[in-house]
Short mmCIF file of C-alpha atoms and ligand atoms in Angstrom, two decimals:
data_model
loop_
_atom_site.label_atom_id
_atom_site.label_comp_id
_atom_site.label_asym_id
_atom_site.label_seq_id
_atom_site.Cartn_x
_atom_site.Cartn_y
_atom_site.Cartn_z
CA MET A 278 0.00 0.00 0.00
CA MET A 279 1.33 3.51 -0.84
CA THR A 280 1.97 5.66 2.16
CA HIS A 281 2.99 9.01 0.63
CA ALA A 282 0.32 11.44 -0.54
CA LYS A 283 -0.08 11.97 -4.29
CA SER A 284 -1.26 15.20 -5.83
CA ALA A 285 -4.72 14.96 -7.37
CA ASP A 286 -5.23 15.28 -11.14
CA TRP A 287 -8.95 15.94 -10.66
CA ASN A 288 -11.74 15.99 -8.10
CA PRO A 289 -14.44 13.39 -8.88
CA ARG A 290 -16.76 15.00 -6.34
CA SER A 291 -16.49 18.60 -7.61
CA GLU A 292 -19.76 20.24 -8.58
CA ASP A 293 -18.77 20.31 -12.27
CA VAL A 294 -18.27 16.55 -12.33
CA LEU A 295 -21.38 15.73 -10.32
CA ASN A 296 -23.58 17.98 -12.49
CA ASP A 297 -22.77 16.13 -15.70
CA GLN A 298 -20.59 13.08 -15.07
CA ILE A 299 -20.47 11.87 -18.66
CA ALA A 300 -19.31 15.23 -20.05
CA ALA A 301 -16.73 15.48 -17.26
CA TYR A 302 -15.36 11.99 -17.98
CA ASP A 303 -15.24 12.78 -21.72
CA ALA A 304 -13.11 15.80 -20.90
CA MET A 305 -10.83 13.78 -18.59
CA ARG A 306 -10.31 11.11 -21.26
CA LYS A 307 -8.75 13.81 -23.43
CA ARG A 308 -6.96 15.80 -20.75
CA CYS A 309 -5.63 13.09 -18.41
CA PRO A 310 -6.74 9.57 -19.37
CA VAL A 311 -5.21 7.90 -16.30
CA ALA A 312 -5.91 10.32 -13.46
CA HIS A 313 -5.26 10.24 -9.73
CA SER A 314 -7.64 11.44 -7.03
CA ASP A 315 -7.95 10.66 -3.31
CA TYR A 316 -11.50 9.44 -3.77
CA LEU A 317 -11.16 7.10 -6.78
CA TRP A 318 -7.39 6.57 -6.80
CA TRP A 319 -6.38 5.86 -10.40
CA SER A 320 -9.30 6.39 -12.76
CA LEU A 321 -9.00 4.89 -16.23
CA PHE A 322 -11.01 6.67 -18.93
CA ARG A 323 -9.70 5.06 -22.13
CA HIS A 324 -11.15 1.92 -23.72
CA GLU A 325 -7.70 0.50 -24.42
CA ASP A 326 -6.55 0.83 -20.80
CA VAL A 327 -9.77 -0.60 -19.37
CA VAL A 328 -9.60 -3.62 -21.70
CA ARG A 329 -5.97 -4.21 -20.73
CA VAL A 330 -7.00 -4.36 -17.05
CA LEU A 331 -9.96 -6.67 -17.77
CA GLU A 332 -7.72 -9.08 -19.64
CA ASP A 333 -5.00 -9.23 -16.98
CA HIS A 334 -6.53 -10.27 -13.68
CA GLU A 335 -3.14 -11.31 -12.31
CA THR A 336 -1.74 -7.78 -12.40
CA PHE A 337 -5.09 -6.09 -11.73
CA SER A 338 -6.84 -7.94 -8.93
CA ASN A 339 -10.49 -7.71 -7.93
CA ALA A 340 -9.67 -8.16 -4.25
CA ALA A 341 -10.32 -4.46 -3.69
CA SER A 342 -12.97 -4.79 -0.98
CA ASN A 343 -12.54 -5.28 2.77
CA HIS A 344 -15.78 -7.28 2.92
CA LEU A 345 -16.79 -10.70 1.64
CA SER A 346 -18.09 -9.93 -1.82
CA ILE A 347 -18.89 -12.94 -3.98
CA PRO A 348 -17.86 -13.18 -6.76
CA ASN A 349 -16.71 -9.72 -7.73
CA ALA A 350 -14.06 -9.13 -5.06
CA MET A 351 -12.42 -12.48 -5.80
CA ASP A 352 -9.70 -13.55 -8.23
CA PRO A 353 -9.21 -16.91 -9.92
CA PRO A 354 -8.73 -19.63 -8.79
CA GLU A 355 -10.94 -18.78 -5.73
CA HIS A 356 -13.41 -16.94 -8.01
CA THR A 357 -13.88 -19.82 -10.46
CA PRO A 358 -16.10 -22.29 -8.50
CA TYR A 359 -18.33 -19.46 -7.18
CA ARG A 360 -18.67 -18.09 -10.68
CA LYS A 361 -19.72 -21.56 -11.92
CA ILE A 362 -22.51 -21.70 -9.34
CA ILE A 363 -23.72 -18.21 -10.24
CA GLU A 364 -23.79 -18.88 -13.98
CA ARG A 365 -26.25 -21.73 -13.36
CA TYR A 366 -28.93 -19.15 -12.50
CA PHE A 367 -28.77 -17.24 -15.79
CA THR A 368 -28.93 -20.03 -18.36
CA VAL A 369 -31.10 -19.85 -21.48
CA GLU A 370 -33.67 -22.08 -19.71
CA ASP A 371 -33.77 -19.89 -16.58
CA ILE A 372 -34.28 -16.78 -18.64
CA LYS A 373 -36.98 -18.46 -20.74
CA ALA A 374 -38.75 -19.63 -17.58
CA PHE A 375 -38.79 -16.08 -16.16
CA ASP A 376 -40.07 -14.54 -19.42
CA PRO A 377 -43.86 -14.82 -18.79
CA GLU A 378 -43.70 -13.43 -15.24
CA CYS A 379 -41.39 -10.61 -16.28
CA ARG A 380 -43.63 -9.77 -19.26
CA GLN A 381 -46.59 -9.60 -16.90
CA ILE A 382 -44.74 -7.19 -14.60
CA ALA A 383 -43.82 -5.01 -17.61
CA ASP A 384 -47.33 -5.02 -19.08
CA THR A 385 -49.00 -4.20 -15.75
CA LEU A 386 -46.64 -1.33 -15.04
CA VAL A 387 -47.06 0.12 -18.55
CA ALA A 388 -50.87 -0.21 -18.33
CA ASP A 389 -50.85 1.55 -14.93
CA GLN A 390 -49.04 4.65 -16.22
CA PRO A 391 -51.38 7.58 -16.82
CA ARG A 392 -51.64 8.77 -20.44
CA GLY A 393 -51.37 12.43 -21.42
CA GLU A 394 -50.09 13.67 -18.04
CA THR A 395 -46.62 14.24 -16.70
CA VAL A 396 -45.19 11.32 -14.72
CA GLU A 397 -41.97 11.25 -12.69
CA LEU A 398 -40.65 8.14 -14.36
CA MET A 399 -37.79 7.21 -12.03
CA ALA A 400 -40.00 6.83 -8.95
CA GLY A 401 -43.15 5.85 -10.83
CA PHE A 402 -41.84 3.48 -13.48
CA ALA A 403 -38.10 2.68 -13.51
CA GLN A 404 -37.58 1.86 -9.82
CA PRO A 405 -40.80 -0.14 -9.41
CA PHE A 406 -39.88 -2.18 -12.49
CA ALA A 407 -36.41 -3.00 -11.11
CA LEU A 408 -37.81 -3.88 -7.67
CA ARG A 409 -40.68 -5.99 -8.93
CA SER A 410 -38.53 -7.92 -11.41
CA GLN A 411 -35.77 -8.56 -8.86
CA CYS A 412 -38.20 -9.77 -6.18
CA ALA A 413 -40.04 -11.94 -8.71
CA PHE A 414 -36.78 -13.44 -10.02
CA MET A 415 -35.61 -14.28 -6.49
CA GLY A 416 -39.03 -15.52 -5.30
CA TRP A 417 -39.33 -12.71 -2.69
CA PRO A 418 -42.63 -11.21 -1.46
CA ASP A 419 -43.94 -7.79 -2.58
CA THR A 420 -43.52 -6.53 1.01
CA LEU A 421 -39.76 -6.30 0.36
CA HIS A 422 -40.21 -3.72 -2.45
CA GLU A 423 -40.30 -0.65 -0.21
CA PRO A 424 -37.47 -1.56 2.21
CA LEU A 425 -35.24 -2.47 -0.74
CA ARG A 426 -36.07 0.79 -2.53
CA GLN A 427 -35.05 2.78 0.53
CA TRP A 428 -31.97 0.63 1.01
CA ILE A 429 -30.63 1.46 -2.48
CA GLY A 430 -31.00 5.20 -1.79
CA LYS A 431 -29.20 4.95 1.55
CA ASN A 432 -26.45 2.82 0.03
CA HIS A 433 -25.78 5.39 -2.70
CA GLN A 434 -25.77 8.23 -0.19
CA ALA A 435 -23.25 6.52 2.09
CA THR A 436 -21.01 5.52 -0.86
CA ARG A 437 -21.05 9.08 -2.21
CA ALA A 438 -20.10 10.45 1.21
CA GLY A 439 -17.34 7.82 1.50
CA ASN A 440 -18.87 6.98 4.93
CA ARG A 441 -17.55 3.51 5.71
CA ALA A 442 -19.36 3.15 9.03
CA ALA A 443 -22.70 3.96 7.38
CA MET A 444 -21.92 1.59 4.48
CA ALA A 445 -21.23 -1.25 6.93
CA GLN A 446 -24.44 -0.51 8.84
CA ILE A 447 -26.44 -0.51 5.58
CA ALA A 448 -24.91 -3.83 4.57
CA VAL A 449 -26.05 -5.34 7.90
CA GLU A 450 -29.58 -4.06 7.25
CA PHE A 451 -29.59 -5.72 3.83
CA ASP A 452 -28.25 -8.98 5.24
CA GLY A 453 -31.21 -9.04 7.64
CA TYR A 454 -33.74 -9.00 4.78
CA ILE A 455 -32.02 -11.83 2.98
CA LYS A 456 -31.39 -13.98 6.05
CA GLN A 457 -35.10 -13.75 6.83
CA GLN A 458 -35.86 -15.19 3.38
CA LEU A 459 -33.40 -18.04 4.05
CA VAL A 460 -35.00 -18.81 7.42
CA ILE A 461 -38.51 -18.88 5.89
CA ARG A 462 -37.38 -21.45 3.34
CA ARG A 463 -35.44 -23.58 5.83
CA ASP A 464 -38.42 -23.64 8.18
CA ALA A 465 -40.71 -24.67 5.31
CA GLY A 466 -38.49 -27.69 4.55
CA GLU A 467 -40.08 -29.81 1.83
CA GLN A 468 -42.84 -27.21 1.42
CA ALA A 469 -40.37 -24.44 0.51
CA PRO A 470 -41.05 -22.89 -2.90
CA ASP A 471 -38.84 -24.01 -5.76
CA ASP A 472 -37.40 -20.53 -6.34
CA VAL A 473 -33.95 -19.07 -6.91
CA THR A 474 -33.44 -18.30 -3.21
CA ASN A 475 -34.28 -21.89 -2.25
CA ARG A 476 -32.01 -23.26 -4.98
CA LEU A 477 -29.12 -21.24 -3.53
CA LEU A 478 -29.69 -22.90 -0.15
CA GLN A 479 -28.96 -26.28 -1.73
CA GLU A 480 -25.67 -25.24 -3.40
CA HIS A 481 -22.29 -26.73 -2.49
CA ILE A 482 -18.85 -25.20 -2.92
CA ASN A 483 -15.60 -27.18 -2.76
CA GLY A 484 -17.52 -30.15 -1.27
CA ARG A 485 -19.43 -28.28 1.49
CA PRO A 486 -22.75 -26.36 1.56
CA LEU A 487 -22.60 -22.60 0.91
CA SER A 488 -22.69 -20.72 4.24
CA ASP A 489 -25.42 -18.17 4.93
CA GLU A 490 -22.80 -15.40 4.72
CA GLU A 491 -21.84 -16.61 1.25
CA ILE A 492 -25.44 -16.81 0.06
CA VAL A 493 -26.18 -13.34 1.41
CA SER A 494 -23.09 -11.96 -0.30
CA ILE A 495 -24.03 -13.55 -3.64
CA VAL A 496 -27.57 -12.22 -3.38
CA ARG A 497 -26.35 -8.76 -2.33
CA ASN A 498 -24.25 -8.64 -5.50
CA TRP A 499 -27.21 -9.56 -7.67
CA THR A 500 -29.52 -7.13 -5.93
CA VAL A 501 -27.17 -4.19 -6.18
CA GLY A 502 -26.55 -5.10 -9.84
CA GLU A 503 -30.21 -5.36 -10.51
CA LEU A 504 -31.87 -2.53 -8.63
CA GLY A 505 -29.43 0.26 -9.37
CA THR A 506 -28.46 -0.54 -12.92
CA ILE A 507 -31.83 -1.74 -14.19
CA ALA A 508 -33.63 1.34 -12.85
CA ALA A 509 -30.94 3.62 -14.27
CA SER A 510 -31.12 1.78 -17.62
CA VAL A 511 -34.90 2.19 -17.86
CA GLY A 512 -34.60 5.94 -17.23
CA ILE A 513 -31.81 6.31 -19.79
CA LEU A 514 -33.71 4.30 -22.44
CA VAL A 515 -36.99 6.18 -22.02
CA HIS A 516 -35.17 9.52 -22.04
CA TYR A 517 -33.22 8.60 -25.16
CA LEU A 518 -36.31 7.51 -27.09
CA ALA A 519 -38.21 10.62 -26.02
CA ALA A 520 -35.31 12.78 -27.17
CA HIS A 521 -34.95 10.86 -30.49
CA PRO A 522 -38.48 10.58 -31.93
CA ALA A 523 -37.31 9.13 -35.27
CA LEU A 524 -35.62 6.19 -33.55
CA GLN A 525 -38.64 5.81 -31.28
CA ALA A 526 -40.92 5.54 -34.33
CA GLU A 527 -38.55 3.10 -36.04
CA LEU A 528 -38.40 0.81 -33.00
CA ARG A 529 -42.17 0.97 -32.60
CA GLN A 530 -42.39 -0.35 -36.17
CA GLN A 531 -39.56 -2.86 -35.76
CA PRO A 532 -39.30 -4.08 -32.17
CA ALA A 533 -36.96 -6.85 -33.33
CA ASN A 534 -34.25 -4.15 -33.42
CA LEU A 535 -34.70 -3.39 -29.72
CA PRO A 536 -31.99 -5.69 -28.26
CA ASP A 537 -29.20 -4.08 -30.30
CA ALA A 538 -30.64 -0.59 -29.85
CA ILE A 539 -30.82 -1.01 -26.07
CA ASP A 540 -27.17 -2.08 -25.79
CA GLU A 541 -26.10 0.83 -27.99
CA ILE A 542 -28.10 3.48 -26.11
CA LEU A 543 -26.58 2.18 -22.87
CA ARG A 544 -23.12 2.44 -24.44
CA ILE A 545 -23.74 6.11 -25.19
CA HIS A 546 -25.19 6.80 -21.74
CA ALA A 547 -23.88 4.35 -19.13
CA PRO A 548 -26.18 2.90 -16.45
CA LEU A 549 -23.17 1.76 -14.36
CA ILE A 550 -20.33 4.21 -13.89
CA ALA A 551 -17.39 2.22 -12.58
CA ASN A 552 -15.85 -0.87 -10.98
CA ARG A 553 -12.63 -1.24 -9.02
CA ARG A 554 -9.34 -3.16 -9.18
CA VAL A 555 -6.07 -3.16 -7.24
CA ALA A 556 -2.57 -3.48 -8.70
CA THR A 557 -0.75 -6.59 -7.44
CA CYS A 558 2.70 -5.37 -8.54
CA PRO A 559 4.31 -2.17 -9.83
CA VAL A 560 2.89 -1.49 -13.28
CA GLU A 561 2.76 1.28 -15.88
CA ILE A 562 -0.51 2.15 -17.55
CA GLY A 563 -1.27 5.07 -19.81
CA GLY A 564 2.16 6.50 -19.03
CA ARG A 565 1.53 6.56 -15.25
CA LYS A 566 3.41 4.41 -12.75
CA LEU A 567 1.36 2.51 -10.19
CA GLU A 568 2.76 0.82 -7.07
CA ALA A 569 1.64 -2.60 -5.82
CA GLY A 570 -1.49 -2.14 -3.67
CA GLU A 571 -2.71 0.99 -5.45
CA ARG A 572 -6.36 1.00 -6.47
CA LEU A 573 -7.87 1.64 -9.88
CA THR A 574 -11.34 2.66 -10.98
CA LEU A 575 -12.47 1.52 -14.42
CA ILE A 576 -14.79 4.20 -15.71
CA TRP A 577 -17.16 2.29 -18.03
CA ALA A 578 -19.02 5.54 -18.71
CA ALA A 579 -15.86 6.93 -20.33
CA ALA A 580 -14.31 3.83 -21.93
CA ASN A 581 -17.54 3.15 -23.82
CA ARG A 582 -17.41 6.64 -25.36
CA ASP A 583 -13.76 6.59 -26.41
CA GLU A 584 -13.38 8.34 -29.79
CA ALA A 585 -10.38 6.12 -30.60
CA VAL A 586 -12.76 3.13 -30.78
CA PHE A 587 -16.24 4.52 -31.43
CA GLY A 588 -15.55 7.71 -33.44
CA ASP A 589 -18.27 10.20 -32.45
CA PRO A 590 -19.34 8.74 -29.07
CA ASP A 591 -22.89 10.03 -29.51
CA ALA A 592 -23.45 8.52 -32.97
CA PHE A 593 -26.04 5.72 -32.62
CA ASP A 594 -24.60 2.82 -34.63
CA PRO A 595 -25.32 -0.58 -33.01
CA GLU A 596 -23.79 -2.63 -35.79
CA ARG A 597 -20.50 -0.75 -35.86
CA ASN A 598 -20.09 -0.59 -32.08
CA ARG A 599 -21.45 -3.93 -30.86
CA ASP A 600 -18.16 -5.83 -30.61
CA ASN A 601 -16.38 -3.17 -28.56
CA ASN A 602 -19.28 -2.31 -26.27
CA LEU A 603 -18.19 -2.81 -22.62
CA LEU A 604 -21.71 -2.41 -21.20
CA TYR A 605 -21.52 -5.77 -19.41
CA GLY A 606 -17.72 -5.76 -19.00
CA ALA A 607 -15.34 -8.42 -20.36
CA GLY A 608 -12.95 -11.07 -19.12
CA VAL A 609 -13.47 -13.38 -16.14
CA HIS A 610 -15.80 -10.92 -14.35
CA VAL A 611 -18.05 -10.23 -17.36
CA CYS A 612 -21.60 -9.71 -16.05
CA PRO A 613 -23.25 -13.09 -15.44
CA GLY A 614 -26.63 -11.34 -15.06
CA ALA A 615 -26.48 -9.87 -18.60
CA PRO A 616 -29.05 -12.35 -20.06
CA LEU A 617 -31.50 -11.41 -17.29
CA ALA A 618 -30.85 -7.68 -17.66
CA ARG A 619 -31.31 -7.92 -21.43
CA LEU A 620 -34.57 -9.84 -21.04
CA GLU A 621 -36.02 -7.38 -18.54
CA LEU A 622 -35.08 -4.29 -20.54
CA ARG A 623 -36.32 -5.74 -23.82
CA LEU A 624 -39.67 -6.84 -22.39
CA LEU A 625 -40.27 -3.48 -20.74
CA MET A 626 -39.40 -1.47 -23.84
CA GLU A 627 -41.42 -3.81 -26.09
CA SER A 628 -44.44 -3.34 -23.87
CA LEU A 629 -43.96 0.42 -23.63
CA LEU A 630 -43.68 0.89 -27.40
CA ALA A 631 -46.54 -1.50 -28.18
CA ASN A 632 -48.90 0.21 -25.74
CA THR A 633 -48.18 3.89 -26.35
CA HIS A 634 -48.34 6.16 -29.39
CA GLU A 635 -45.73 8.58 -28.19
CA ILE A 636 -43.20 9.13 -25.41
CA THR A 637 -42.21 12.78 -24.88
CA LEU A 638 -40.17 14.90 -22.49
CA VAL A 639 -41.81 17.85 -20.78
CA SER A 640 -40.47 21.22 -21.94
CA ASP A 641 -40.88 23.09 -18.65
CA GLN A 642 -39.70 20.26 -16.34
CA LEU A 643 -36.17 19.22 -17.15
CA PRO A 644 -34.80 15.81 -16.12
CA GLU A 645 -32.26 15.84 -13.29
CA ARG A 646 -29.10 13.83 -13.73
CA ALA A 647 -28.13 11.43 -10.96
CA SER A 648 -24.68 11.89 -9.47
CA PHE A 649 -21.92 9.42 -8.62
CA PRO A 650 -22.11 6.56 -7.75
CA ALA A 651 -25.62 6.62 -9.24
CA CYS A 652 -26.05 7.49 -12.90
CA GLY A 653 -28.74 8.11 -15.45
CA PHE A 654 -31.43 10.34 -13.94
CA SER A 655 -32.60 11.07 -10.41
CA SER A 656 -35.78 12.60 -11.80
CA LEU A 657 -37.28 12.14 -15.26
CA PRO A 658 -40.57 13.90 -15.95
CA ALA A 659 -42.09 12.55 -19.18
CA ARG A 660 -45.41 11.80 -20.82
CA PHE A 661 -46.90 8.75 -22.48
CA ARG A 662 -49.71 9.11 -24.98
C1 HEM B 1224 -28.16 -3.14 -17.22
C2 HEM B 1224 -27.86 -3.90 -16.18
C3 HEM B 1224 -26.46 -4.35 -15.82
C4 HEM B 1224 -25.24 -3.84 -16.20
C5 HEM B 1224 -24.96 -2.66 -17.11
C6 HEM B 1224 -24.22 -4.66 -15.57
C7 HEM B 1224 -22.86 -4.48 -15.76
C8 HEM B 1224 -21.88 -5.25 -15.17
C9 HEM B 1224 -20.46 -5.09 -15.40
C10 HEM B 1224 -19.81 -4.04 -16.29
C11 HEM B 1224 -19.81 -6.04 -14.67
C12 HEM B 1224 -18.29 -6.29 -14.59
C13 HEM B 1224 -17.70 -5.71 -13.34
C14 HEM B 1224 -16.20 -5.81 -13.23
O1 HEM B 1224 -15.52 -6.21 -14.18
O2 HEM B 1224 -15.67 -5.43 -12.17
C15 HEM B 1224 -20.82 -6.79 -13.96
C16 HEM B 1224 -20.56 -7.82 -13.08
C17 HEM B 1224 -21.54 -8.47 -12.38
N1 HEM B 1224 -22.91 -8.36 -12.54
FE1 HEM B 1224 -23.88 -7.09 -13.75
N2 HEM B 1224 -24.82 -5.63 -14.82
C18 HEM B 1224 -26.19 -5.48 -14.95
C19 HEM B 1224 -27.16 -6.28 -14.38
C20 HEM B 1224 -26.91 -7.34 -13.56
C21 HEM B 1224 -27.92 -8.22 -13.03
C22 HEM B 1224 -29.40 -8.14 -13.36
C23 HEM B 1224 -27.27 -9.11 -12.22
C24 HEM B 1224 -27.82 -10.26 -11.43
C25 HEM B 1224 -29.07 -10.43 -11.11
C26 HEM B 1224 -25.87 -8.80 -12.27
C27 HEM B 1224 -24.88 -9.46 -11.57
C28 HEM B 1224 -23.53 -9.23 -11.69
C29 HEM B 1224 -22.51 -9.97 -10.92
C30 HEM B 1224 -22.76 -11.05 -9.88
C31 HEM B 1224 -21.26 -9.47 -11.35
C32 HEM B 1224 -19.87 -9.91 -10.85
C33 HEM B 1224 -19.33 -11.02 -11.72
C34 HEM B 1224 -17.94 -11.48 -11.35
O3 HEM B 1224 -17.23 -10.79 -10.61
O4 HEM B 1224 -17.56 -12.57 -11.81
N3 HEM B 1224 -25.69 -7.72 -13.10
N4 HEM B 1224 -22.07 -6.30 -14.30
#
């Protein structure tokens, strides 16, 4: 671990950055593509540098958390058997089996939205969709929607403030919700529902059952992945279609183009800002020298807009950009939940386009951008007709 102080190249929590993160990261990619700050340590903004880190997990370790965090704070070989368990929950069959229930959630939510009046879509549409889909996927009751919604907000607030004590306290609160679900299923024995949570209770790792701490950690990872990023993605997608009526009309005519369009819109406007690594040995990246133990932050929101790879970062071109899109990461930690995320986002957008004539922004009520570590919008007034 470095002991001497380093001078900062930028301040990730300055008002300029928080007001418009994506524009700020674009500027950093040009001005100082590997930049140091006390808050994020070494931030990588270029596609090339981020890919190099993703492909070299020996030099750039994921063991950057002080807490048990399965699987994303683990490196191979420890990571590998956990990862194998997790992948079993996102197979083609699992996703197909969840399709009807997820479609129902999407259709109900779309039908419930008022037509012709302004709706605050983050609270009224995006967050409820993320919560309902996550709880349905896990087999959890609707009564968990509200506590989980509040939990995500508190978690973001504590992370933004860098308040470790609050973050630990919030993690304990989350663990309580999950442990309760485990107890309910254990007590039910043979009568327990055949859901994802109950399946996790039966899993073995290295010849022994998964411990409750391990199950809770796995589920915490899924839930954070799901609630924050899915809600942010929904807001970004609706905003983009409202702001690009020609594309909206085209996708209404040809919903088969939605999967590629969704990935491309989320390349342009990231729903997940960053993930972390730690250098295991002295290494040079982007002309900067890092010591062993120094931390890195991979800024997906910048790497996915790198002119060197994508040309004009705002040009919508799914075909051209598909292969380099880092929306779901790459390498051994590539998002295992991507098939589920893609299903949920596609079904919601299909339902929205099929059941509305028009999605518009509201000229006198501007959307508010969310700030780090959240992204997308904190408030998105819009109208469906
Ligand atoms: C639009 C939605 C989502 C986006 C953009 C997204 C993106 C990502 C990215 C970029 C990574 C790589 C992180 C890294 O390299 O450090 C990742 C990892 C991960 N994601 Fe997602 N994700 C999404 C939804 C989900 C969902 C729905 C789940 C599960 C229910 C999930 C579970 C995970 C897990 C467990 C990991 C860690 C994998 C590992 O370390 O091996 N994600 N995600």
